[in-house]
Amino acid sequence: MPVFPERQDSGSAFPIPTHIAIIMDGNGRWALSRGLPRLAGHRAGTENLRRIIEACIEFGIRYLTIYAFSTENWGRPKEEVEGLMEIFEDVIDHELQELQDQGVQLRHIGRLDRLDPVFRNKVLHALQYTSDNSRLVLNVAFNYGGRDEIVNAIQRIIQDKIDPQEITAELVNRYLFTAGVPDPDLIIRTSGELRGSNFLIWQGAYSEWYFPPVYWPDFDKEQLRLALEEYGHRERRYGRVDQPREEQVDGHAH
Ligand code: IPE
Ligand code: IPE
Ligand code: MG
């Protein structure tokens, strides 16, 4: 069983999110704006990920979820899909030891079944290899879709013959790919697009959103720092209204 890290006090002046999720968007436009092929943008995006992982460790983030490939991305041209698969395989071949040395625990959300078996086995090995690490959980959303995740959860709840009375939000959480991982506090989408694109649609119910106006390969440590600073000033209310303590309504007069 993987070990899950606890929130830690990083000594920051503002509250640091426990879990950040990132929609790493804009690789294609980054490349095209430089007259490069789209795949060059995906390579640059992968390089950037390495820097952001390091920065997250430095800032004391415990969980980082990254959207690497959506269930809808299969609809891209064949060369781009194949190129992306090659890049991901390269990352596992060349970066796994470094991730292990950094204390990163790799997790995967999404479906591995449609993948080439050699690639799938490499992924499974990487998950197993890093499973005892607890400095940062890097949750890779690969062949992931939020609706697909919920459909998968419903199928397994029915297979397990769960009594309808026992179906609660907590139970649903346990059937999602993210079981055991706290909900994201902050979701960042780079590139200027203002949409969720089927990412963590259940888990993001009360996440704070942040949309930096840069393409993913240009989202650097300073950009991350700005995102954290902005998060630190947000007031998360969860539907409540702040009242002086004695007026709080909880069924008892104070
Ligand atoms: C995000 O960058 C990476 C993946 C979807 C794999 P895009 O490839 O979507 O880049 P843009 O949005 O076309 O610029
Ligand atoms: C979301 O970006 C998926 C990833 C970043 C992996 P897309 O570029 O696929 O999303 P849309 O098509 O702009 O909604
Ligand atoms: Mg895009």
mmCIF file of N, CA, C and O in Angstrom, residues 85-186:
data_model
loop_
_atom_site.group_PDB
_atom_site.id
_atom_site.type_symbol
_atom_site.label_atom_id
_atom_site.label_comp_id
_atom_site.label_asym_id
_atom_site.label_seq_id
_atom_site.Cartn_x
_atom_site.Cartn_y
_atom_site.Cartn_z
ATOM 1 N N MET A 85 2.997 9.442 -27.320
ATOM 2 C CA MET A 85 3.271 8.157 -26.643
ATOM 3 C C MET A 85 4.786 7.940 -26.528
ATOM 4 O O MET A 85 5.286 7.480 -25.504
ATOM 5 N N GLU A 86 5.498 8.273 -27.614
ATOM 6 C CA GLU A 86 6.963 8.115 -27.592
ATOM 7 C C GLU A 86 7.595 8.997 -26.527
ATOM 8 O O GLU A 86 8.496 8.577 -25.799
ATOM 9 N N ILE A 87 7.100 10.244 -26.433
ATOM 10 C CA ILE A 87 7.646 11.164 -25.421
ATOM 11 C C ILE A 87 7.399 10.611 -24.021
ATOM 12 O O ILE A 87 8.295 10.591 -23.181
ATOM 13 N N PHE A 88 6.188 10.099 -23.776
ATOM 14 C CA PHE A 88 5.880 9.577 -22.439
ATOM 15 C C PHE A 88 6.769 8.371 -22.113
ATOM 16 O O PHE A 88 7.250 8.221 -20.991
ATOM 17 N N GLU A 89 6.990 7.527 -23.128
ATOM 18 C CA GLU A 89 7.824 6.339 -22.895
ATOM 19 C C GLU A 89 9.264 6.769 -22.581
ATOM 20 O O GLU A 89 9.903 6.233 -21.668
ATOM 21 N N ASP A 90 9.741 7.765 -23.332
ATOM 22 C CA ASP A 90 11.082 8.331 -23.082
ATOM 23 C C ASP A 90 11.219 8.847 -21.653
ATOM 24 O O ASP A 90 12.243 8.673 -21.009
ATOM 25 N N VAL A 91 10.153 9.523 -21.180
ATOM 26 C CA VAL A 91 10.197 10.084 -19.826
ATOM 27 C C VAL A 91 10.382 8.955 -18.814
ATOM 28 O O VAL A 91 11.231 9.036 -17.928
ATOM 29 N N ILE A 92 9.622 7.867 -18.989
ATOM 30 C CA ILE A 92 9.756 6.753 -18.037
ATOM 31 C C ILE A 92 11.163 6.162 -18.142
ATOM 32 O O ILE A 92 11.820 5.900 -17.133
ATOM 33 N N ASP A 93 11.658 5.993 -19.376
ATOM 34 C CA ASP A 93 12.993 5.394 -19.550
ATOM 35 C C ASP A 93 14.087 6.248 -18.937
ATOM 36 O O ASP A 93 15.031 5.727 -18.367
ATOM 37 N N HIS A 94 13.969 7.587 -19.077
ATOM 38 C CA HIS A 94 15.095 8.445 -18.696
ATOM 39 C C HIS A 94 14.935 9.212 -17.392
ATOM 40 O O HIS A 94 15.911 9.695 -16.844
ATOM 41 N N GLU A 95 13.714 9.349 -16.895
ATOM 42 C CA GLU A 95 13.516 10.199 -15.712
ATOM 43 C C GLU A 95 13.159 9.417 -14.449
ATOM 44 O O GLU A 95 13.102 9.989 -13.373
ATOM 45 N N LEU A 96 12.893 8.118 -14.595
ATOM 46 C CA LEU A 96 12.388 7.359 -13.449
ATOM 47 C C LEU A 96 13.345 7.397 -12.261
ATOM 48 O O LEU A 96 12.934 7.641 -11.123
ATOM 49 N N GLN A 97 14.641 7.202 -12.534
ATOM 50 C CA GLN A 97 15.591 7.158 -11.426
ATOM 51 C C GLN A 97 15.663 8.505 -10.712
ATOM 52 O O GLN A 97 15.736 8.571 -9.493
ATOM 53 N N GLU A 98 15.646 9.574 -11.510
ATOM 54 C CA GLU A 98 15.680 10.922 -10.930
ATOM 55 C C GLU A 98 14.456 11.151 -10.029
ATOM 56 O O GLU A 98 14.565 11.695 -8.930
ATOM 57 N N LEU A 99 13.286 10.716 -10.499
ATOM 58 C CA LEU A 99 12.063 10.865 -9.688
ATOM 59 C C LEU A 99 12.199 10.073 -8.391
ATOM 60 O O LEU A 99 11.846 10.549 -7.310
ATOM 61 N N GLN A 100 12.735 8.877 -8.513
ATOM 62 C CA GLN A 100 12.950 8.034 -7.335
ATOM 63 C C GLN A 100 13.894 8.740 -6.353
ATOM 64 O O GLN A 100 13.632 8.816 -5.156
ATOM 65 N N ASP A 101 14.992 9.309 -6.878
ATOM 66 C CA ASP A 101 15.976 9.990 -6.020
ATOM 67 C C ASP A 101 15.373 11.226 -5.348
ATOM 68 O O ASP A 101 15.776 11.602 -4.249
ATOM 69 N N GLN A 102 14.413 11.858 -6.040
ATOM 70 C CA GLN A 102 13.767 13.046 -5.461
ATOM 71 C C GLN A 102 12.692 12.680 -4.442
ATOM 72 O O GLN A 102 12.116 13.561 -3.811
ATOM 73 N N GLY A 103 12.392 11.400 -4.294
ATOM 74 C CA GLY A 103 11.354 10.982 -3.338
ATOM 75 C C GLY A 103 9.948 11.166 -3.878
ATOM 76 O O GLY A 103 8.995 11.381 -3.122
ATOM 77 N N VAL A 104 9.808 11.084 -5.210
ATOM 78 C CA VAL A 104 8.493 11.272 -5.824
ATOM 79 C C VAL A 104 7.784 9.925 -5.959
ATOM 80 O O VAL A 104 8.350 8.962 -6.472
ATOM 81 N N GLN A 105 6.550 9.870 -5.477
ATOM 82 C CA GLN A 105 5.728 8.669 -5.657
ATOM 83 C C GLN A 105 4.840 8.881 -6.882
ATOM 84 O O GLN A 105 4.035 9.810 -6.922
ATOM 85 N N LEU A 106 5.009 8.034 -7.893
ATOM 86 C CA LEU A 106 4.201 8.155 -9.102
ATOM 87 C C LEU A 106 2.889 7.409 -8.915
ATOM 88 O O LEU A 106 2.874 6.304 -8.396
ATOM 89 N N ARG A 107 1.806 8.069 -9.334
ATOM 90 C CA ARG A 107 0.518 7.388 -9.395
ATOM 91 C C ARG A 107 -0.090 7.668 -10.746
ATOM 92 O O ARG A 107 0.301 8.617 -11.424
ATOM 93 N N HIS A 108 -1.044 6.856 -11.142
ATOM 94 C CA HIS A 108 -1.691 7.069 -12.432
ATOM 95 C C HIS A 108 -3.199 7.147 -12.236
ATOM 96 O O HIS A 108 -3.755 6.394 -11.435
ATOM 97 N N ILE A 109 -3.848 8.075 -12.938
ATOM 98 C CA ILE A 109 -5.312 8.050 -12.995
ATOM 99 C C ILE A 109 -5.720 8.002 -14.459
ATOM 100 O O ILE A 109 -5.087 8.629 -15.316
ATOM 101 N N GLY A 110 -6.754 7.222 -14.744
ATOM 102 C CA GLY A 110 -7.177 7.021 -16.126
ATOM 103 C C GLY A 110 -7.151 5.542 -16.433
ATOM 104 O O GLY A 110 -7.132 4.712 -15.521
ATOM 105 N N ARG A 111 -7.163 5.207 -17.726
ATOM 106 C CA ARG A 111 -7.180 3.790 -18.101
ATOM 107 C C ARG A 111 -5.906 3.420 -18.832
ATOM 108 O O ARG A 111 -5.495 4.103 -19.758
ATOM 109 N N LEU A 112 -5.327 2.312 -18.404
ATOM 110 C CA LEU A 112 -4.096 1.846 -19.054
ATOM 111 C C LEU A 112 -4.408 0.806 -20.125
ATOM 112 O O LEU A 112 -3.532 0.437 -20.898
ATOM 113 N N ASP A 113 -5.676 0.352 -20.184
ATOM 114 C CA ASP A 113 -5.967 -0.816 -21.037
ATOM 115 C C ASP A 113 -5.747 -0.586 -22.534
ATOM 116 O O ASP A 113 -5.367 -1.505 -23.232
ATOM 117 N N ARG A 114 -5.950 0.639 -23.034
ATOM 118 C CA ARG A 114 -5.848 0.839 -24.474
ATOM 119 C C ARG A 114 -4.399 1.038 -24.937
ATOM 120 O O ARG A 114 -4.125 1.278 -26.112
ATOM 121 N N LEU A 115 -3.465 0.957 -24.000
ATOM 122 C CA LEU A 115 -2.079 1.286 -24.344
ATOM 123 C C LEU A 115 -1.305 0.071 -24.824
ATOM 124 O O LEU A 115 -1.654 -1.070 -24.512
ATOM 125 N N ASP A 116 -0.243 0.340 -25.561
ATOM 126 C CA ASP A 116 0.663 -0.699 -26.013
ATOM 127 C C ASP A 116 1.178 -1.464 -24.777
ATOM 128 O O ASP A 116 1.576 -0.845 -23.788
ATOM 129 N N PRO A 117 1.174 -2.811 -24.820
ATOM 130 C CA PRO A 117 1.525 -3.589 -23.618
ATOM 131 C C PRO A 117 2.929 -3.315 -23.087
ATOM 132 O O PRO A 117 3.134 -3.327 -21.862
ATOM 133 N N VAL A 118 3.886 -3.042 -23.958
ATOM 134 C CA VAL A 118 5.256 -2.760 -23.495
ATOM 135 C C VAL A 118 5.253 -1.474 -22.669
ATOM 136 O O VAL A 118 5.799 -1.399 -21.559
ATOM 137 N N PHE A 119 4.571 -0.456 -23.213
ATOM 138 C CA PHE A 119 4.457 0.827 -22.526
ATOM 139 C C PHE A 119 3.708 0.649 -21.202
ATOM 140 O O PHE A 119 4.135 1.136 -20.150
ATOM 141 N N ARG A 120 2.614 -0.110 -21.259
ATOM 142 C CA ARG A 120 1.805 -0.315 -20.048
ATOM 143 C C ARG A 120 2.639 -0.962 -18.938
ATOM 144 O O ARG A 120 2.592 -0.563 -17.783
ATOM 145 N N ASN A 121 3.446 -1.951 -19.323
ATOM 146 C CA ASN A 121 4.275 -2.619 -18.312
ATOM 147 C C ASN A 121 5.318 -1.685 -17.728
ATOM 148 O O ASN A 121 5.638 -1.772 -16.538
ATOM 149 N N LYS A 122 5.841 -0.777 -18.560
ATOM 150 C CA LYS A 122 6.795 0.210 -18.038
ATOM 151 C C LYS A 122 6.114 1.111 -17.012
ATOM 152 O O LYS A 122 6.690 1.445 -15.976
ATOM 153 N N VAL A 123 4.871 1.514 -17.322
ATOM 154 C CA VAL A 123 4.131 2.371 -16.388
ATOM 155 C C VAL A 123 3.918 1.614 -15.070
ATOM 156 O O VAL A 123 4.197 2.141 -13.985
ATOM 157 N N LEU A 124 3.467 0.368 -15.168
ATOM 158 C CA LEU A 124 3.184 -0.410 -13.951
ATOM 159 C C LEU A 124 4.447 -0.590 -13.118
ATOM 160 O O LEU A 124 4.427 -0.480 -11.890
ATOM 161 N N HIS A 125 5.569 -0.812 -13.793
ATOM 162 C CA HIS A 125 6.842 -0.949 -13.081
ATOM 163 C C HIS A 125 7.189 0.358 -12.361
ATOM 164 O O HIS A 125 7.591 0.349 -11.190
ATOM 165 N N ALA A 126 7.009 1.487 -13.054
ATOM 166 C CA ALA A 126 7.349 2.793 -12.464
ATOM 167 C C ALA A 126 6.495 3.070 -11.227
ATOM 168 O O ALA A 126 6.989 3.585 -10.213
ATOM 169 N N LEU A 127 5.217 2.693 -11.273
ATOM 170 C CA LEU A 127 4.320 2.920 -10.132
ATOM 171 C C LEU A 127 4.788 2.097 -8.929
ATOM 172 O O LEU A 127 4.865 2.581 -7.804
ATOM 173 N N GLN A 128 5.123 0.846 -9.215
ATOM 174 C CA GLN A 128 5.580 -0.053 -8.162
ATOM 175 C C GLN A 128 6.922 0.422 -7.576
ATOM 176 O O GLN A 128 7.110 0.480 -6.358
ATOM 177 N N TYR A 129 7.830 0.806 -8.492
ATOM 178 C CA TYR A 129 9.194 1.187 -8.113
ATOM 179 C C TYR A 129 9.215 2.375 -7.138
ATOM 180 O O TYR A 129 10.045 2.444 -6.238
ATOM 181 N N THR A 130 8.284 3.321 -7.342
ATOM 182 C CA THR A 130 8.304 4.558 -6.538
ATOM 183 C C THR A 130 7.269 4.540 -5.412
ATOM 184 O O THR A 130 7.069 5.557 -4.741
ATOM 185 N N SER A 131 6.620 3.401 -5.192
ATOM 186 C CA SER A 131 5.441 3.388 -4.317
ATOM 187 C C SER A 131 5.733 3.691 -2.847
ATOM 188 O O SER A 131 4.821 4.030 -2.096
ATOM 189 N N ASP A 132 6.990 3.561 -2.412
ATOM 190 C CA ASP A 132 7.290 3.843 -1.004
ATOM 191 C C ASP A 132 7.673 5.303 -0.763
ATOM 192 O O ASP A 132 7.930 5.699 0.371
ATOM 193 N N ASN A 133 7.763 6.104 -1.829
ATOM 194 C CA ASN A 133 8.166 7.509 -1.665
ATOM 195 C C ASN A 133 7.008 8.344 -1.147
ATOM 196 O O ASN A 133 5.852 8.054 -1.445
ATOM 197 N N SER A 134 7.348 9.415 -0.396
ATOM 198 C CA SER A 134 6.246 10.209 0.150
ATOM 199 C C SER A 134 6.537 11.712 0.182
ATOM 200 O O SER A 134 5.814 12.472 0.797
ATOM 201 N N ARG A 135 7.597 12.137 -0.530
ATOM 202 C CA ARG A 135 7.889 13.577 -0.501
ATOM 203 C C ARG A 135 6.869 14.336 -1.342
ATOM 204 O O ARG A 135 6.340 15.368 -0.935
ATOM 205 N N LEU A 136 6.612 13.815 -2.521
ATOM 206 C CA LEU A 136 5.594 14.402 -3.408
ATOM 207 C C LEU A 136 4.897 13.255 -4.124
ATOM 208 O O LEU A 136 5.558 12.358 -4.650
ATOM 209 N N VAL A 137 3.568 13.280 -4.124
ATOM 210 C CA VAL A 137 2.822 12.326 -4.949
ATOM 211 C C VAL A 137 2.570 12.999 -6.294
ATOM 212 O O VAL A 137 1.965 14.068 -6.355
ATOM 213 N N LEU A 138 3.099 12.406 -7.360
ATOM 214 C CA LEU A 138 2.868 12.918 -8.713
ATOM 215 C C LEU A 138 1.849 11.998 -9.379
ATOM 216 O O LEU A 138 2.130 10.847 -9.708
ATOM 217 N N ASN A 139 0.658 12.557 -9.525
ATOM 218 C CA ASN A 139 -0.482 11.794 -10.013
ATOM 219 C C ASN A 139 -0.623 12.119 -11.497
ATOM 220 O O ASN A 139 -0.929 13.262 -11.852
ATOM 221 N N VAL A 140 -0.369 11.169 -12.365
ATOM 222 C CA VAL A 140 -0.383 11.462 -13.800
ATOM 223 C C VAL A 140 -1.722 11.049 -14.404
ATOM 224 O O VAL A 140 -2.079 9.870 -14.389
ATOM 225 N N ALA A 141 -2.467 12.042 -14.911
ATOM 226 C CA ALA A 141 -3.744 11.769 -15.575
ATOM 227 C C ALA A 141 -3.433 11.471 -17.036
ATOM 228 O O ALA A 141 -3.125 12.364 -17.818
ATOM 229 N N PHE A 142 -3.478 10.213 -17.360
ATOM 230 C CA PHE A 142 -3.068 9.782 -18.700
ATOM 231 C C PHE A 142 -4.130 8.842 -19.235
ATOM 232 O O PHE A 142 -4.469 7.853 -18.597
ATOM 233 N N ASN A 143 -4.648 9.144 -20.414
ATOM 234 C CA ASN A 143 -5.850 8.483 -20.917
ATOM 235 C C ASN A 143 -6.937 8.621 -19.853
ATOM 236 O O ASN A 143 -7.605 7.673 -19.479
ATOM 237 N N TYR A 144 -7.064 9.851 -19.364
ATOM 238 C CA TYR A 144 -7.996 10.183 -18.298
ATOM 239 C C TYR A 144 -9.130 11.060 -18.808
ATOM 240 O O TYR A 144 -8.902 11.976 -19.606
ATOM 241 N N GLY A 145 -10.331 10.791 -18.336
ATOM 242 C CA GLY A 145 -11.471 11.672 -18.574
ATOM 243 C C GLY A 145 -12.332 11.635 -17.328
ATOM 244 O O GLY A 145 -12.551 10.557 -16.752
ATOM 245 N N GLY A 146 -12.820 12.775 -16.891
ATOM 246 C CA GLY A 146 -13.627 12.831 -15.677
ATOM 247 C C GLY A 146 -14.918 12.028 -15.801
ATOM 248 O O GLY A 146 -15.329 11.327 -14.874
ATOM 249 N N ARG A 147 -15.553 12.101 -16.963
ATOM 250 C CA ARG A 147 -16.803 11.341 -17.136
ATOM 251 C C ARG A 147 -16.511 9.852 -17.193
ATOM 252 O O ARG A 147 -17.250 9.042 -16.625
ATOM 253 N N ASP A 148 -15.444 9.490 -17.864
ATOM 254 C CA ASP A 148 -15.044 8.080 -17.936
ATOM 255 C C ASP A 148 -14.779 7.540 -16.525
ATOM 256 O O ASP A 148 -15.149 6.410 -16.189
ATOM 257 N N GLU A 149 -14.151 8.360 -15.692
ATOM 258 C CA GLU A 149 -13.851 7.955 -14.314
ATOM 259 C C GLU A 149 -15.137 7.689 -13.524
ATOM 260 O O GLU A 149 -15.239 6.704 -12.786
ATOM 261 N N ILE A 150 -16.143 8.561 -13.710
ATOM 262 C CA ILE A 150 -17.401 8.397 -12.982
ATOM 263 C C ILE A 150 -18.163 7.175 -13.510
ATOM 264 O O ILE A 150 -18.703 6.382 -12.732
ATOM 265 N N VAL A 151 -18.159 6.982 -14.837
ATOM 266 C CA VAL A 151 -18.810 5.798 -15.420
ATOM 267 C C VAL A 151 -18.155 4.533 -14.861
ATOM 268 O O VAL A 151 -18.834 3.592 -14.426
ATOM 269 N N ASN A 152 -16.834 4.527 -14.819
ATOM 270 C CA ASN A 152 -16.084 3.381 -14.290
ATOM 271 C C ASN A 152 -16.463 3.120 -12.824
ATOM 272 O O ASN A 152 -16.653 1.971 -12.408
ATOM 273 N N ALA A 153 -16.596 4.197 -12.049
ATOM 274 C CA ALA A 153 -16.959 4.054 -10.633
ATOM 275 C C ALA A 153 -18.360 3.442 -10.511
ATOM 276 O O ALA A 153 -18.573 2.517 -9.725
ATOM 277 N N ILE A 154 -19.309 3.937 -11.320
ATOM 278 C CA ILE A 154 -20.683 3.418 -11.253
ATOM 279 C C ILE A 154 -20.701 1.922 -11.603
ATOM 280 O O ILE A 154 -21.352 1.116 -10.936
ATOM 281 N N GLN A 155 -19.938 1.568 -12.645
ATOM 282 C CA GLN A 155 -19.911 0.150 -13.040
ATOM 283 C C GLN A 155 -19.425 -0.722 -11.891
ATOM 284 O O GLN A 155 -20.006 -1.772 -11.596
ATOM 285 N N ARG A 156 -18.374 -0.282 -11.199
ATOM 286 C CA ARG A 156 -17.813 -1.113 -10.124
ATOM 287 C C ARG A 156 -18.699 -1.112 -8.876
ATOM 288 O O ARG A 156 -18.781 -2.116 -8.173
ATOM 289 N N ILE A 157 -19.391 0.007 -8.638
ATOM 290 C CA ILE A 157 -20.327 0.048 -7.504
ATOM 291 C C ILE A 157 -21.450 -0.975 -7.736
ATOM 292 O O ILE A 157 -21.840 -1.724 -6.838
ATOM 293 N N ILE A 158 -21.926 -1.046 -8.983
ATOM 294 C CA ILE A 158 -22.996 -2.004 -9.304
ATOM 295 C C ILE A 158 -22.471 -3.444 -9.237
ATOM 296 O O ILE A 158 -23.115 -4.328 -8.661
ATOM 297 N N GLN A 159 -21.269 -3.655 -9.799
ATOM 298 C CA GLN A 159 -20.671 -5.001 -9.722
ATOM 299 C C GLN A 159 -20.543 -5.469 -8.277
ATOM 300 O O GLN A 159 -20.734 -6.639 -7.965
ATOM 301 N N ASP A 160 -20.200 -4.536 -7.389
ATOM 302 C CA ASP A 160 -20.021 -4.890 -5.976
ATOM 303 C C ASP A 160 -21.344 -4.992 -5.220
ATOM 304 O O ASP A 160 -21.344 -5.213 -4.007
ATOM 305 N N LYS A 161 -22.464 -4.818 -5.956
ATOM 306 C CA LYS A 161 -23.810 -4.945 -5.374
ATOM 307 C C LYS A 161 -23.981 -4.093 -4.110
ATOM 308 O O LYS A 161 -24.482 -4.557 -3.078
ATOM 309 N N ILE A 162 -23.535 -2.832 -4.197
ATOM 310 C CA ILE A 162 -23.679 -1.925 -3.055
ATOM 311 C C ILE A 162 -25.151 -1.531 -2.907
ATOM 312 O O ILE A 162 -25.802 -1.185 -3.893
ATOM 313 N N ASP A 163 -25.641 -1.574 -1.698
ATOM 314 C CA ASP A 163 -27.007 -1.162 -1.381
ATOM 315 C C ASP A 163 -27.145 0.342 -1.665
ATOM 316 O O ASP A 163 -26.319 1.131 -1.194
ATOM 317 N N PRO A 164 -28.195 0.770 -2.408
ATOM 318 C CA PRO A 164 -28.341 2.204 -2.735
ATOM 319 C C PRO A 164 -28.254 3.109 -1.501
ATOM 320 O O PRO A 164 -27.724 4.217 -1.584
ATOM 321 N N GLN A 165 -28.746 2.639 -0.363
ATOM 322 C CA GLN A 165 -28.696 3.448 0.867
ATOM 323 C C GLN A 165 -27.258 3.741 1.298
ATOM 324 O O GLN A 165 -27.008 4.688 2.026
ATOM 325 N N GLU A 166 -26.353 2.883 0.877
ATOM 326 C CA GLU A 166 -24.953 3.040 1.315
ATOM 327 C C GLU A 166 -24.142 3.913 0.375
ATOM 328 O O GLU A 166 -22.957 4.154 0.603
ATOM 329 N N ILE A 167 -24.768 4.362 -0.721
ATOM 330 C CA ILE A 167 -24.012 5.178 -1.678
ATOM 331 C C ILE A 167 -23.984 6.626 -1.211
ATOM 332 O O ILE A 167 -24.994 7.322 -1.226
ATOM 333 N N THR A 168 -22.823 7.041 -0.751
ATOM 334 C CA THR A 168 -22.619 8.408 -0.268
ATOM 335 C C THR A 168 -21.477 9.014 -1.080
ATOM 336 O O THR A 168 -20.790 8.300 -1.824
ATOM 337 N N ALA A 169 -21.255 10.312 -0.907
ATOM 338 C CA ALA A 169 -20.135 10.958 -1.610
ATOM 339 C C ALA A 169 -18.810 10.302 -1.212
ATOM 340 O O ALA A 169 -17.926 10.118 -2.049
ATOM 341 N N GLU A 170 -18.688 9.904 0.056
ATOM 342 C CA GLU A 170 -17.442 9.264 0.514
ATOM 343 C C GLU A 170 -17.238 7.928 -0.187
ATOM 344 O O GLU A 170 -16.131 7.575 -0.564
ATOM 345 N N LEU A 171 -18.335 7.186 -0.349
ATOM 346 C CA LEU A 171 -18.214 5.896 -1.021
ATOM 347 C C LEU A 171 -17.812 6.105 -2.486
ATOM 348 O O LEU A 171 -16.918 5.430 -2.998
ATOM 349 N N VAL A 172 -18.453 7.082 -3.149
ATOM 350 C CA VAL A 172 -18.099 7.352 -4.550
ATOM 351 C C VAL A 172 -16.613 7.697 -4.631
ATOM 352 O O VAL A 172 -15.886 7.190 -5.495
ATOM 353 N N ASN A 173 -16.136 8.524 -3.715
ATOM 354 C CA ASN A 173 -14.703 8.882 -3.688
ATOM 355 C C ASN A 173 -13.811 7.650 -3.701
ATOM 356 O O ASN A 173 -12.788 7.637 -4.365
ATOM 357 N N ARG A 174 -14.223 6.640 -2.961
ATOM 358 C CA ARG A 174 -13.393 5.428 -2.859
ATOM 359 C C ARG A 174 -13.366 4.641 -4.154
ATOM 360 O O ARG A 174 -12.492 3.813 -4.357
ATOM 361 N N TYR A 175 -14.343 4.878 -5.046
ATOM 362 C CA TYR A 175 -14.389 4.169 -6.323
ATOM 363 C C TYR A 175 -13.756 4.955 -7.478
ATOM 364 O O TYR A 175 -13.678 4.470 -8.590
ATOM 365 N N LEU A 176 -13.338 6.187 -7.195
ATOM 366 C CA LEU A 176 -12.713 6.980 -8.255
ATOM 367 C C LEU A 176 -11.244 6.581 -8.391
ATOM 368 O O LEU A 176 -10.665 5.964 -7.494
ATOM 369 N N PHE A 177 -10.619 6.945 -9.531
ATOM 370 C CA PHE A 177 -9.190 6.642 -9.722
ATOM 371 C C PHE A 177 -8.351 7.327 -8.648
ATOM 372 O O PHE A 177 -7.240 6.910 -8.352
ATOM 373 N N THR A 178 -8.884 8.427 -8.088
ATOM 374 C CA THR A 178 -8.122 9.220 -7.111
ATOM 375 C C THR A 178 -8.316 8.752 -5.671
ATOM 376 O O THR A 178 -7.934 9.471 -4.746
ATOM 377 N N ALA A 179 -8.915 7.557 -5.469
ATOM 378 C CA ALA A 179 -9.196 7.073 -4.107
ATOM 379 C C ALA A 179 -7.989 7.274 -3.197
ATOM 380 O O ALA A 179 -6.870 6.907 -3.554
ATOM 381 N N GLY A 180 -8.216 7.876 -2.043
ATOM 382 C CA GLY A 180 -7.131 8.068 -1.072
ATOM 383 C C GLY A 180 -6.402 9.395 -1.225
ATOM 384 O O GLY A 180 -5.629 9.780 -0.352
ATOM 385 N N VAL A 181 -6.620 10.086 -2.325
ATOM 386 C CA VAL A 181 -5.943 11.367 -2.570
ATOM 387 C C VAL A 181 -6.909 12.504 -2.223
ATOM 388 O O VAL A 181 -8.073 12.456 -2.636
ATOM 389 N N PRO A 182 -6.467 13.512 -1.460
ATOM 390 C CA PRO A 182 -7.399 14.608 -1.150
ATOM 391 C C PRO A 182 -7.775 15.384 -2.421
ATOM 392 O O PRO A 182 -7.026 15.370 -3.390
ATOM 393 N N ASP A 183 -8.923 16.046 -2.397
ATOM 394 C CA ASP A 183 -9.341 16.844 -3.563
ATOM 395 C C ASP A 183 -8.326 17.941 -3.851
ATOM 396 O O ASP A 183 -7.683 18.450 -2.927
ATOM 397 N N PRO A 184 -8.209 18.340 -5.124
ATOM 398 C CA PRO A 184 -7.266 19.432 -5.424
ATOM 399 C C PRO A 184 -7.733 20.745 -4.793
ATOM 400 O O PRO A 184 -8.916 21.088 -4.871
ATOM 401 N N ASP A 185 -6.809 21.462 -4.152
ATOM 402 C CA ASP A 185 -7.137 22.775 -3.594
ATOM 403 C C ASP A 185 -7.135 23.818 -4.697
ATOM 404 O O ASP A 185 -7.922 24.756 -4.680
ATOM 405 N N LEU A 186 -6.217 23.637 -5.632
ATOM 406 C CA LEU A 186 -5.999 24.644 -6.677
ATOM 407 C C LEU A 186 -5.845 23.926 -8.017
ATOM 408 O O LEU A 186 -5.063 22.980 -8.125
#
